[in-house]
Amino acid sequence: MKNRKIKLILVLATVLLSLFTSLNVATSYVKMKKTVEESIANQSLEAAISIASSLDVKLYQQFLNNPVESDEYWELRRYLNDAREKLGALIVYTLLIDNPKVSTAMIAGVPENLRKGFEIGIPCTVPEKQIKLANQGLTYVTNVIKDPVHGDYLSVGAPIKNEKGQIIGYLGIDIGADKVNGIKGKVLENNILLFIYNGLFIIFVIASFFFLQRWYQKEVTKEVELTEDTYQTEIKALITSVSSLRHDFTNHIQVLHGLLQLGEPEQAKQYLSSLSKDVQEIKSLKLNINHPGLSILLQTKKLAAQNHNIKMELTVSQDAYNNIKTTDLIKILSNLIDNAIDATIELPESERKITIYCYADAFKYVFTIINTGPTIAEPHQIFKQGFTTKKPELGKIRGQGLFIVKEVVKKYNGTITIQTTGEFETTANVIIPLK
């Protein structure tokens, strides 16, 4: 069920990522086309302003006084046609703005042989919105206009002023949609690498997302397996200790029963007195530690030490130890204490001792394990994976514990040292800085 939910989340995340990225590409495409249109319109408007300012206004005023195909008309028409050819525009023409909604075309800058559709005074297709701007004496720019006669085009206009600065007409330029689309095509072609990059980026992000998800699942599985191994080892040790206590309890009952059957009450009392000491030692296993995982671990290790007749002393600061994962804390202390127990049992029972300190303050955690036992023969080798001083046992992989501890400590930018601190004494010290 959990895996299905994870897969569903991944699929939804991938779909959303693809959707948003595709929208981003589409938006970039539309914006680029719009930018091209605006750029062409602005350039054409600058040209319209320039042509309007250089137009012979006296000649144009004479034409307006008598708007017929006179010499003034043809001279101005040739001038406008010449400007049209140089610009590559569809048409360059003059307008009469004497109506708030409709404008009138006066002189069209087209070749002289074209007459039909370019007569003096025909209505123009400039939209009402732009006509209103022209009535206010402003320049205007249209969107692409759908014209059934002349085709689709984009239009701009600039005022024609006489010597007194009065507006006597408008200079309009129409740019064919084919030209606009051609320029768009070239711009888009030049930016094709950008769209390819965006597409590859989508693929890369999705692939990276799946790779990270697979890597994360493997790391979680690995972490769970290591945690299970650690806790299973501790549980097995606890079960072994409990079984040992149960076996000893049965023996103690049988001995007491036998002494009472033989009529030796005094010896039975003495035997019970010695058992009382063992009971007190068992009670001492209960630790007042805030951290549940640490409390269980130390109780288990103290019980294991007791079974090996090892004197174990614990000093633990009252702290939650929240800045280190419980699994990592167990890995560090479990491996170090196990090594200490293995080393200590090589000595006579009277010399077996382990001291454990768990200290916490505002700046660091300090974990120190001091044990009696043989000195370390090769201290520079002990952290290498596979290195061990213990005897090989069938079915057991040796030389992993201290390597694991070092890797965990390294993850927290901590330090670990293991050294001989006295005759038949070894000290392991771990410091975890708190950020």
mmCIF file with all atom_site columns, C-alpha atoms in Angstrom, residues 12 16 27 55 63 120 127 137 161 164 226 230 250 291 312 320 326 356 371 391 407 419 434:
data_model
loop_
_atom_site.group_PDB
_atom_site.id
_atom_site.type_symbol
_atom_site.label_atom_id
_atom_site.label_alt_id
_atom_site.label_comp_id
_atom_site.label_asym_id
_atom_site.label_entity_id
_atom_site.label_seq_id
_atom_site.pdbx_PDB_ins_code
_atom_site.Cartn_x
_atom_site.Cartn_y
_atom_site.Cartn_z
_atom_site.occupancy
_atom_site.B_iso_or_equiv
_atom_site.pdbx_formal_charge
_atom_site.auth_seq_id
_atom_site.auth_comp_id
_atom_site.auth_asym_id
_atom_site.auth_atom_id
_atom_site.pdbx_PDB_model_num
ATOM 1  C CA . LEU A 1 12  ? 1.360   13.028  -10.132 1.00 0.00 ? 12  LEU A CA 1
ATOM 2  C CA . LEU A 1 16  ? 2.566   18.317  -12.848 1.00 0.00 ? 16  LEU A CA 1
ATOM 3  C CA . THR A 1 27  ? 4.263   30.869  -22.692 1.00 0.00 ? 27  THR A CA 1
ATOM 4  C CA . LEU A 1 55  ? 6.576   65.131  -45.962 1.00 0.00 ? 55  LEU A CA 1
ATOM 5  C CA . PHE A 1 63  ? -3.906  68.767  -52.165 1.00 0.00 ? 63  PHE A CA 1
ATOM 6  C CA . ILE A 1 120 ? -9.138  59.224  -52.874 1.00 0.00 ? 120 ILE A CA 1
ATOM 7  C CA . PRO A 1 127 ? -10.056 50.175  -35.859 1.00 0.00 ? 127 PRO A CA 1
ATOM 8  C CA . GLY A 1 137 ? -3.261  63.687  -31.628 1.00 0.00 ? 137 GLY A CA 1
ATOM 9  C CA . LYS A 1 161 ? 1.696   68.596  -38.756 1.00 0.00 ? 161 LYS A CA 1
ATOM 10 C CA . LYS A 1 164 ? 2.186   75.903  -37.053 1.00 0.00 ? 164 LYS A CA 1
ATOM 11 C CA . LEU A 1 226 ? 21.009  -1.944  9.402   1.00 0.00 ? 226 LEU A CA 1
ATOM 12 C CA . THR A 1 230 ? 21.245  -3.775  15.322  1.00 0.00 ? 230 THR A CA 1
ATOM 13 C CA . THR A 1 250 ? 15.207  -22.935 38.456  1.00 0.00 ? 250 THR A CA 1
ATOM 14 C CA . HIS A 1 291 ? 16.172  8.803   26.000  1.00 0.00 ? 291 HIS A CA 1
ATOM 15 C CA . MET A 1 312 ? 29.872  -1.856  34.593  1.00 0.00 ? 312 MET A CA 1
ATOM 16 C CA . ALA A 1 320 ? 17.039  13.923  25.071  1.00 0.00 ? 320 ALA A CA 1
ATOM 17 C CA . THR A 1 326 ? 18.420  7.021   17.613  1.00 0.00 ? 326 THR A CA 1
ATOM 18 C CA . ILE A 1 356 ? 30.567  4.441   30.320  1.00 0.00 ? 356 ILE A CA 1
ATOM 19 C CA . ASN A 1 371 ? 37.418  -0.873  29.607  1.00 0.00 ? 371 ASN A CA 1
ATOM 20 C CA . LYS A 1 391 ? 39.341  -14.985 16.364  1.00 0.00 ? 391 LYS A CA 1
ATOM 21 C CA . GLU A 1 407 ? 31.246  6.411   9.188   1.00 0.00 ? 407 GLU A CA 1
ATOM 22 C CA . GLN A 1 419 ? 43.741  4.443   22.465  1.00 0.00 ? 419 GLN A CA 1
ATOM 23 C CA . LEU A 1 434 ? 26.115  20.458  17.927  1.00 0.00 ? 434 LEU A CA 1
#
